Coordinates of C-alpha atoms and ligand atoms in Angstrom, one line a residue:
M1 CA 41.1 37.8 -0.8
S2 CA 42.3 38.7 2.6
N3 CA 39.0 40.4 3.2
N4 CA 37.2 37.1 2.5
I5 CA 39.3 35.3 5.0
E6 CA 38.7 37.9 7.6
N7 CA 34.9 37.7 7.0
L8 CA 35.0 34.0 7.2
S9 CA 36.9 34.0 10.4
A10 CA 34.5 36.7 11.8
W11 CA 31.6 34.4 10.9
Q12 CA 33.3 31.5 12.4
K13 CA 33.9 33.5 15.6
F14 CA 30.3 34.3 15.7
I15 CA 29.2 30.7 15.2
K16 CA 31.6 29.7 17.9
K17 CA 30.2 32.3 20.2
M18 CA 26.6 31.2 19.5
T19 CA 27.2 27.5 20.0
K20 CA 29.9 27.5 22.6
A21 CA 30.6 24.0 21.4
N22 CA 33.4 22.2 23.0
E23 CA 36.1 21.4 20.5
I24 CA 36.3 18.0 19.1
G25 CA 39.1 16.1 20.8
K26 CA 38.7 18.0 24.1
E27 CA 35.7 16.0 25.3
E28 CA 37.6 14.9 28.3
D29 CA 37.4 18.5 29.7
I30 CA 33.7 18.3 30.1
M31 CA 33.2 14.6 30.6
T32 CA 31.0 13.8 33.6
D33 CA 31.6 10.8 35.8
H34 CA 28.1 9.5 34.8
D35 CA 28.5 6.1 33.3
Y36 CA 25.6 4.0 32.3
D37 CA 26.7 0.6 31.0
G38 CA 29.6 2.3 29.2
I39 CA 27.5 5.2 28.0
R40 CA 29.2 8.5 29.1
E41 CA 27.8 12.0 29.4
L42 CA 29.3 15.3 28.3
D43 CA 28.4 18.4 30.3
N44 CA 27.8 20.8 27.3
V45 CA 26.6 24.3 28.1
L46 CA 23.3 25.4 26.7
P47 CA 24.0 26.9 23.2
P48 CA 23.7 30.6 23.5
W49 CA 21.6 30.9 20.3
W50 CA 19.0 28.6 21.9
L51 CA 19.2 30.5 25.2
Y52 CA 18.7 33.9 23.6
G53 CA 15.6 32.5 21.8
F54 CA 14.4 31.3 25.1
Y55 CA 14.9 34.7 26.7
I56 CA 13.0 36.3 23.8
T57 CA 10.0 34.1 24.5
I58 CA 10.1 35.1 28.2
A59 CA 10.2 38.7 27.2
I60 CA 7.2 38.2 24.8
S61 CA 5.3 36.3 27.5
I62 CA 5.8 39.2 30.0
F63 CA 4.6 41.7 27.3
Y64 CA 1.4 39.6 26.7
Y65 CA 0.8 39.0 30.4
I66 CA 0.8 42.8 31.0
M67 CA -1.3 43.5 27.9
V68 CA -3.9 40.8 28.6
F69 CA -4.1 40.8 32.4
M70 CA -3.2 44.3 33.4
G71 CA -4.1 46.2 30.2
N72 CA -7.3 45.7 28.4
Y73 CA -6.2 43.9 25.3
N74 CA -7.9 40.6 24.6
Q75 CA -9.8 38.8 21.9
E76 CA -13.2 40.0 23.1
K77 CA -11.9 43.6 22.9
E78 CA -10.4 43.0 19.5
Y79 CA -13.7 41.6 18.3
A80 CA -15.7 44.4 19.7
D81 CA -13.3 46.9 18.2
S82 CA -13.6 45.4 14.7
V83 CA -17.4 45.3 15.0
E84 CA -17.3 48.9 16.0
E85 CA -15.1 49.7 13.0
G86 CA -17.5 47.8 10.7
K87 CA -20.5 49.7 12.0
K88 CA -18.7 53.0 11.3
E89 CA -18.0 51.8 7.8
V90 CA -21.7 50.9 7.2
E91 CA -22.8 54.3 8.6
A92 CA -20.3 56.1 6.4
W93 CA -21.6 54.1 3.4
I94 CA -25.3 55.0 4.3
A95 CA -24.4 58.6 4.7
Q96 CA -22.8 58.6 1.3
D97 CA -25.7 56.8 -0.3
K98 CA -28.1 59.2 1.4
K99 CA -26.4 62.0 -0.3
A100 CA -26.3 60.3 -3.7
H101 CA -29.9 59.0 -3.6
P102 CA -31.9 61.0 -1.1
E103 CA -35.2 59.7 -2.5
K104 CA -34.4 56.2 -1.2
Y105 CA -34.5 57.4 2.4
T106 CA -37.5 59.6 2.6
E107 CA -40.8 58.0 3.6
A108 CA -43.6 58.1 1.1
K109 CA -46.1 60.8 2.1
A110 CA -49.8 60.9 1.5
Y111 CA -51.3 64.1 0.2
T112 CA -54.9 65.0 1.2
D113 CA -55.4 68.4 -0.5
A114 CA -57.6 68.6 -3.6
A115 CA -54.9 69.9 -5.9
H116 CA -52.6 66.9 -5.3
L117 CA -55.4 64.4 -5.4
A118 CA -56.5 65.8 -8.8
K119 CA -53.0 65.3 -10.1
G120 CA -53.2 61.7 -8.8
K121 CA -56.5 61.2 -10.6
E122 CA -54.9 62.4 -13.8
L123 CA -52.0 60.0 -13.4
F124 CA -54.4 57.1 -12.7
A125 CA -55.8 57.7 -16.2
S126 CA -52.6 58.6 -18.0
K127 CA -50.5 55.8 -16.5
T128 CA -53.2 53.2 -17.6
C129 CA -54.0 52.1 -14.1
F130 CA -57.7 52.4 -15.0
A131 CA -57.3 49.6 -17.6
C132 CA -57.2 47.0 -14.8
H133 CA -58.6 48.8 -11.8
A134 CA -61.5 50.6 -13.7
V135 CA -61.8 54.4 -14.1
D136 CA -63.4 54.8 -10.7
G137 CA -61.1 52.3 -9.0
G138 CA -63.9 49.7 -8.7
G139 CA -61.7 46.9 -10.1
G140 CA -61.5 44.7 -13.1
I141 CA -58.5 42.6 -13.9
G142 CA -57.0 44.2 -10.8
P143 CA -58.7 44.3 -7.4
N144 CA -61.2 46.9 -6.3
L145 CA -59.2 49.8 -4.7
T146 CA -62.2 51.4 -2.9
D147 CA -63.0 48.6 -0.4
D148 CA -61.3 48.1 2.9
K149 CA -59.8 44.7 2.0
W150 CA -56.2 44.7 0.7
I151 CA -54.2 41.9 -0.8
L152 CA -50.9 43.6 -0.3
G153 CA -51.7 46.0 2.6
G154 CA -53.3 49.4 2.9
G155 CA -51.9 52.7 4.1
V156 CA -49.6 54.9 2.2
K157 CA -46.5 52.9 2.9
N158 CA -47.9 49.6 1.6
I159 CA -49.8 51.1 -1.3
F160 CA -46.8 53.2 -2.4
N161 CA -44.7 50.0 -2.1
T162 CA -47.1 48.0 -4.2
I163 CA -47.0 50.6 -7.0
T164 CA -43.3 50.8 -6.7
K165 CA -42.5 47.1 -6.6
G166 CA -45.6 45.5 -8.1
G167 CA -47.9 42.7 -6.9
R168 CA -47.3 39.0 -6.5
P169 CA -45.5 37.4 -9.4
G170 CA -47.7 36.6 -12.4
K171 CA -50.7 38.5 -11.1
G172 CA -50.5 41.4 -13.6
M173 CA -49.5 44.3 -11.3
V174 CA -46.1 45.2 -12.5
A175 CA -43.4 47.3 -10.7
W176 CA -43.7 50.9 -11.8
E177 CA -40.5 52.0 -10.1
N178 CA -38.7 52.7 -13.4
S179 CA -41.5 54.2 -15.4
I180 CA -43.3 56.4 -12.8
S181 CA -41.3 58.9 -10.7
K182 CA -41.4 58.8 -6.9
E183 CA -43.5 62.0 -6.7
E184 CA -46.0 60.6 -9.1
R185 CA -46.2 57.3 -7.3
Q186 CA -46.9 59.3 -4.1
L187 CA -49.7 61.2 -5.9
L188 CA -51.2 57.9 -7.1
A189 CA -51.0 56.3 -3.7
S190 CA -52.6 59.4 -2.2
Y191 CA -55.4 59.3 -4.8
I192 CA -56.0 55.6 -4.1
I193 CA -56.3 56.3 -0.4
S194 CA -58.8 59.1 -1.2
L195 CA -61.0 56.4 -2.9
Q196 CA -61.6 54.6 0.3
G197 CA -65.3 53.8 0.7
K198 CA -66.4 55.5 -2.5
K199 CA -69.3 54.1 -4.4
T200 CA -68.3 52.8 -7.8
A201 CA -70.3 51.9 -11.0
N202 CA -69.4 48.3 -11.1
P203 CA -67.6 47.2 -7.9
K204 CA -65.5 44.1 -8.0
A205 CA -66.0 41.8 -5.0
A206 CA -63.4 42.5 -2.3
E207 CA -60.2 40.5 -2.4
G208 CA -57.5 40.0 0.2
D209 CA -57.7 39.7 4.0
I210 CA -55.8 42.7 5.2
I211 CA -58.4 45.2 6.5
W212 CA -57.5 48.9 6.2
N213 CA -60.2 51.5 5.8
G214 CA -58.2 54.6 5.7
K215 CA -57.6 54.9 9.4
Ligands
HEC301 C1 -52.3 45.0 -16.2 C2 -53.2 45.2 -15.2 C3 -52.9 46.2 -14.1 C4 -52.5 47.6 -14.3 C5 -52.2 48.3 -15.6 C6 -52.3 48.1 -13.0 N1 -52.6 47.2 -12.0 FE1 -52.6 47.5 -10.0 N2 -53.1 45.5 -9.7 C7 -53.3 44.6 -10.7 C8 -53.4 43.3 -10.2 C9 -53.7 42.0 -10.9 C10 -53.3 43.4 -8.8 C11 -53.3 42.4 -7.7 C12 -51.9 41.9 -7.4 C13 -51.8 40.7 -6.6 O1 -52.7 40.0 -6.4 O2 -50.6 40.5 -6.1 C14 -53.1 44.9 -8.6 C15 -52.9 45.4 -7.3 C16 -52.8 46.8 -7.1 C17 -52.8 47.4 -5.8 C18 -52.9 46.6 -4.4 C19 -54.3 46.2 -4.1 C20 -54.4 45.4 -2.9 O3 -55.5 44.9 -2.6 O4 -53.4 45.3 -2.1 C21 -52.6 48.7 -5.9 C22 -52.6 49.8 -4.9 C23 -52.6 49.0 -7.4 N3 -52.7 47.7 -8.0 C24 -52.4 50.2 -7.9 C25 -52.2 50.4 -9.3 C26 -51.8 51.6 -9.9 C27 -51.6 52.9 -9.2 C28 -51.6 51.4 -11.2 C29 -51.2 52.4 -12.3 C30 -49.9 52.9 -12.1 C31 -51.9 50.0 -11.5 N4 -52.3 49.4 -10.3 C32 -51.9 49.4 -12.7 C33 -53.3 44.8 -12.1 C34 -53.0 46.0 -12.7

């Protein structure tokens, strides 16, 4: 019980210290001689709680002044820093992805030696490409692969990409990504490149307006 009273009085002391309010009934002590049509004015001191808050804002403003105008901390730097951080995260992700799926990051390569081209020719038959492009690549449902006109672009990169991702929607050339391995798609693209300019039994008229003749 006595503890409570002590606590209370300590609290009251604190409040008194923080407000420095003049006691009621002692207004005369701080009454100024200002008198405006009977309205009088008390000369209260600034309450310490308010004053301390004001000092804190001054201290903070000095801190920011030094940081922004003397140090190099500002919004632009903060932005640049977070962009830098983001770039690092992306790089880390790519590095990780490269490890997990190395095949996604290696460029398709074109083989030119007979052994690989023979394998490509075999695949052209076994993977049913011939059904639409003819056994010799002269074309049928699908375009002639021996001329220098390409609908989707020539060169190993484009041809590999067409085999991987397919042709334009609804045209009949599907994406072979999931049914033919990357190495086999490279062999097929290499074989198709080797067909450039070859005479075929029943050549289909050239289609497409991208010119690429193997060079
Ligand atoms: C069902 C028929 C069909 C089959 C099977 C087929 N293709 Fe195609 N292919 C097409 C059609 C149709 C196009 C034209 C796509 C377009 O116009 O967008 C085409 C386009 C292409 C092109 C691009 C030609 C150009 O002018 O840009 C290549 C390369 C190609 N096929 C390779 C292959 C390979 C390799 C296979 C076997 C794995 C294959 N195709 C199987 C129908 C087929």
